[in-house]
Amino acid sequence: MGTRIGKVIMDNPHLSTEKIATLTTLAEASNGKLEAAAAISSSQAFNSGCSVGLIPGIIIILLVFFLSKGSIAAAAIAFLLVAMFLILFANGVAYISRTNAIGRLYHEQVKIEIDQVLQGEILSRQDFNQVASQVLPQDAALYKYIVEKEL
């Protein structure tokens, strides 16, 4: 972490060490909020996605079993296909839920908090974006939101 902050200081000579520390803490805390909300939302969505298809999946497996005149092999194949479909469906729902949760929380809470801290510290949004993009990993929720969507 020390070398990362050292690089941030070298890349932003107009900012003091205290300002960079403030921006780093703000970026990491904001990202933590987004990641926590996304994890909860995607977990709930995955569980719901699996649950929604459970009864229809069981019905399909039973239909295959009875229509194949009691073939356990056919029922096992149907089970595997239903399980794969449910997992794919649940992952899709979880991904959409994660993306929506991050966007909603960012606009309703995190962006406002960032702007308030920046205003209180007399820092620009460009400074925050620059420091956050250097401090956060590229797969961080906040990093993607700032860099890819260019907010």
PDB file of C-alpha atoms in Angstrom, residues 33-146:
ATOM      1  CA  LYS A  33     -19.974   0.215   0.444  1.00  0.00           C
ATOM      2  CA  LEU A  34     -20.652  -0.584  -3.205  1.00  0.00           C
ATOM      3  CA  GLU A  35     -19.068  -4.044  -2.989  1.00  0.00           C
ATOM      4  CA  ALA A  36     -20.989  -4.943   0.187  1.00  0.00           C
ATOM      5  CA  ALA A  37     -24.329  -3.866  -1.283  1.00  0.00           C
ATOM      6  CA  ALA A  38     -23.574  -5.704  -4.529  1.00  0.00           C
ATOM      7  CA  ALA A  39     -22.673  -8.905  -2.682  1.00  0.00           C
ATOM      8  CA  ILE A  40     -25.882  -8.900  -0.668  1.00  0.00           C
ATOM      9  CA  SER A  41     -28.037  -8.065  -3.675  1.00  0.00           C
ATOM     10  CA  SER A  42     -26.472 -10.634  -5.980  1.00  0.00           C
ATOM     11  CA  SER A  43     -26.629 -13.346  -3.318  1.00  0.00           C
ATOM     12  CA  GLN A  44     -30.328 -12.743  -2.745  1.00  0.00           C
ATOM     13  CA  ALA A  45     -30.977 -12.639  -6.492  1.00  0.00           C
ATOM     14  CA  PHE A  46     -29.069 -15.891  -7.075  1.00  0.00           C
ATOM     15  CA  ASN A  47     -31.063 -17.647  -4.363  1.00  0.00           C
ATOM     16  CA  SER A  48     -34.323 -16.298  -5.776  1.00  0.00           C
ATOM     17  CA  GLY A  49     -33.327 -17.301  -9.295  1.00  0.00           C
ATOM     18  CA  CYS A  50     -32.692 -20.863  -8.185  1.00  0.00           C
ATOM     19  CA  SER A  51     -35.894 -21.012  -6.139  1.00  0.00           C
ATOM     20  CA  VAL A  52     -38.137 -19.712  -8.926  1.00  0.00           C
ATOM     21  CA  GLY A  53     -37.216 -22.545 -11.264  1.00  0.00           C
ATOM     22  CA  LEU A  54     -37.188 -25.323  -8.694  1.00  0.00           C
ATOM     23  CA  ILE A  55     -40.828 -26.448  -8.936  1.00  0.00           C
ATOM     24  CA  PRO A  56     -41.006 -26.231 -12.749  1.00  0.00           C
ATOM     25  CA  GLY A  57     -37.688 -28.108 -12.873  1.00  0.00           C
ATOM     26  CA  ILE A  58     -39.021 -30.891 -10.671  1.00  0.00           C
ATOM     27  CA  ILE A  59     -42.137 -31.120 -12.836  1.00  0.00           C
ATOM     28  CA  ILE A  60     -40.002 -31.418 -15.983  1.00  0.00           C
ATOM     29  CA  ILE A  61     -37.849 -34.135 -14.423  1.00  0.00           C
ATOM     30  CA  LEU A  62     -40.941 -36.097 -13.332  1.00  0.00           C
ATOM     31  CA  LEU A  63     -42.513 -35.715 -16.777  1.00  0.00           C
ATOM     32  CA  VAL A  64     -39.357 -37.016 -18.447  1.00  0.00           C
ATOM     33  CA  PHE A  65     -39.215 -39.899 -15.982  1.00  0.00           C
ATOM     34  CA  PHE A  66     -42.827 -40.947 -16.601  1.00  0.00           C
ATOM     35  CA  LEU A  67     -42.788 -40.308 -20.359  1.00  0.00           C
ATOM     36  CA  SER A  68     -39.634 -42.408 -20.709  1.00  0.00           C
ATOM     37  CA  LYS A  69     -41.426 -45.256 -18.893  1.00  0.00           C
ATOM     38  CA  GLY A  70     -39.425 -45.003 -15.682  1.00  0.00           C
ATOM     39  CA  SER A  71     -35.974 -44.515 -17.187  1.00  0.00           C
ATOM     40  CA  ILE A  72     -33.631 -43.326 -14.474  1.00  0.00           C
ATOM     41  CA  ALA A  73     -31.026 -42.397 -17.106  1.00  0.00           C
ATOM     42  CA  ALA A  74     -33.477 -40.058 -18.867  1.00  0.00           C
ATOM     43  CA  ALA A  75     -34.479 -38.519 -15.536  1.00  0.00           C
ATOM     44  CA  ALA A  76     -30.796 -38.046 -14.601  1.00  0.00           C
ATOM     45  CA  ILE A  77     -30.103 -36.306 -17.917  1.00  0.00           C
ATOM     46  CA  ALA A  78     -33.178 -34.110 -17.413  1.00  0.00           C
ATOM     47  CA  PHE A  79     -31.965 -33.335 -13.884  1.00  0.00           C
ATOM     48  CA  LEU A  80     -28.546 -32.253 -15.159  1.00  0.00           C
ATOM     49  CA  LEU A  81     -30.081 -30.084 -17.898  1.00  0.00           C
ATOM     50  CA  VAL A  82     -32.517 -28.459 -15.468  1.00  0.00           C
ATOM     51  CA  ALA A  83     -29.729 -27.852 -12.929  1.00  0.00           C
ATOM     52  CA  MET A  84     -27.495 -26.240 -15.574  1.00  0.00           C
ATOM     53  CA  PHE A  85     -30.352 -24.045 -16.787  1.00  0.00           C
ATOM     54  CA  LEU A  86     -31.213 -22.965 -13.235  1.00  0.00           C
ATOM     55  CA  ILE A  87     -27.605 -22.069 -12.480  1.00  0.00           C
ATOM     56  CA  LEU A  88     -27.273 -20.090 -15.723  1.00  0.00           C
ATOM     57  CA  PHE A  89     -30.556 -18.302 -15.079  1.00  0.00           C
ATOM     58  CA  ALA A  90     -29.668 -17.535 -11.450  1.00  0.00           C
ATOM     59  CA  ASN A  91     -26.222 -16.222 -12.452  1.00  0.00           C
ATOM     60  CA  GLY A  92     -27.815 -13.928 -15.026  1.00  0.00           C
ATOM     61  CA  VAL A  93     -30.274 -12.601 -12.475  1.00  0.00           C
ATOM     62  CA  ALA A  94     -27.484 -12.128  -9.916  1.00  0.00           C
ATOM     63  CA  TYR A  95     -25.332 -10.219 -12.425  1.00  0.00           C
ATOM     64  CA  ILE A  96     -28.193  -7.881 -13.335  1.00  0.00           C
ATOM     65  CA  SER A  97     -29.021  -7.381  -9.667  1.00  0.00           C
ATOM     66  CA  ARG A  98     -25.379  -6.632  -8.798  1.00  0.00           C
ATOM     67  CA  THR A  99     -25.090  -4.077 -11.607  1.00  0.00           C
ATOM     68  CA  ASN A 100     -28.362  -2.386 -10.643  1.00  0.00           C
ATOM     69  CA  ALA A 101     -27.480  -2.340  -6.925  1.00  0.00           C
ATOM     70  CA  ILE A 102     -24.126  -0.679  -7.617  1.00  0.00           C
ATOM     71  CA  GLY A 103     -25.680   1.929  -9.904  1.00  0.00           C
ATOM     72  CA  ARG A 104     -28.544   2.700  -7.549  1.00  0.00           C
ATOM     73  CA  LEU A 105     -26.354   2.968  -4.440  1.00  0.00           C
ATOM     74  CA  TYR A 106     -23.773   5.039  -6.290  1.00  0.00           C
ATOM     75  CA  HIS A 107     -26.319   7.610  -7.458  1.00  0.00           C
ATOM     76  CA  GLU A 108     -28.445   7.672  -4.285  1.00  0.00           C
ATOM     77  CA  GLN A 109     -25.728   7.675  -1.647  1.00  0.00           C
ATOM     78  CA  VAL A 110     -22.074   7.209  -2.555  1.00  0.00           C
ATOM     79  CA  LYS A 111     -21.802   9.948  -5.202  1.00  0.00           C
ATOM     80  CA  ILE A 112     -23.451  12.430  -2.829  1.00  0.00           C
ATOM     81  CA  GLU A 113     -21.090  11.470   0.017  1.00  0.00           C
ATOM     82  CA  ILE A 114     -18.055  11.765  -2.256  1.00  0.00           C
ATOM     83  CA  ASP A 115     -19.175  15.188  -3.470  1.00  0.00           C
ATOM     84  CA  GLN A 116     -19.723  16.386   0.119  1.00  0.00           C
ATOM     85  CA  VAL A 117     -16.264  15.288   1.238  1.00  0.00           C
ATOM     86  CA  LEU A 118     -14.660  16.819  -1.848  1.00  0.00           C
ATOM     87  CA  GLN A 119     -16.482  20.099  -1.261  1.00  0.00           C
ATOM     88  CA  GLY A 120     -15.447  20.138   2.408  1.00  0.00           C
ATOM     89  CA  GLU A 121     -11.812  19.407   1.546  1.00  0.00           C
ATOM     90  CA  ILE A 122     -11.845  21.805  -1.450  1.00  0.00           C
ATOM     91  CA  LEU A 123     -10.837  19.089  -3.894  1.00  0.00           C
ATOM     92  CA  SER A 124     -11.998  18.482  -7.443  1.00  0.00           C
ATOM     93  CA  ARG A 125     -13.836  15.472  -8.781  1.00  0.00           C
ATOM     94  CA  GLN A 126     -10.999  15.056 -11.285  1.00  0.00           C
ATOM     95  CA  ASP A 127      -8.505  14.706  -8.412  1.00  0.00           C
ATOM     96  CA  PHE A 128     -10.696  12.074  -6.779  1.00  0.00           C
ATOM     97  CA  ASN A 129     -11.154  10.146 -10.020  1.00  0.00           C
ATOM     98  CA  GLN A 130      -7.423  10.229 -10.699  1.00  0.00           C
ATOM     99  CA  VAL A 131      -6.444   9.020  -7.215  1.00  0.00           C
ATOM    100  CA  ALA A 132      -9.239   6.435  -7.051  1.00  0.00           C
ATOM    101  CA  SER A 133      -8.286   4.971 -10.419  1.00  0.00           C
ATOM    102  CA  GLN A 134      -4.696   4.599  -9.204  1.00  0.00           C
ATOM    103  CA  VAL A 135      -5.518   3.183  -5.769  1.00  0.00           C
ATOM    104  CA  LEU A 136      -8.396   0.817  -6.515  1.00  0.00           C
ATOM    105  CA  PRO A 137      -7.983  -2.472  -8.376  1.00  0.00           C
ATOM    106  CA  GLN A 138      -9.393  -2.496 -11.889  1.00  0.00           C
ATOM    107  CA  ASP A 139     -12.173  -4.931 -10.944  1.00  0.00           C
ATOM    108  CA  ALA A 140     -13.437  -2.716  -8.104  1.00  0.00           C
ATOM    109  CA  ALA A 141     -17.030  -1.547  -8.405  1.00  0.00           C
ATOM    110  CA  LEU A 142     -16.162   2.122  -7.919  1.00  0.00           C
ATOM    111  CA  TYR A 143     -13.229   1.952 -10.345  1.00  0.00           C
ATOM    112  CA  LYS A 144     -15.439   0.620 -13.086  1.00  0.00           C
ATOM    113  CA  TYR A 145     -18.064   3.223 -12.371  1.00  0.00           C
ATOM    114  CA  ILE A 146     -15.645   6.132 -12.459  1.00  0.00           C
TER     115      ILE A 146
END
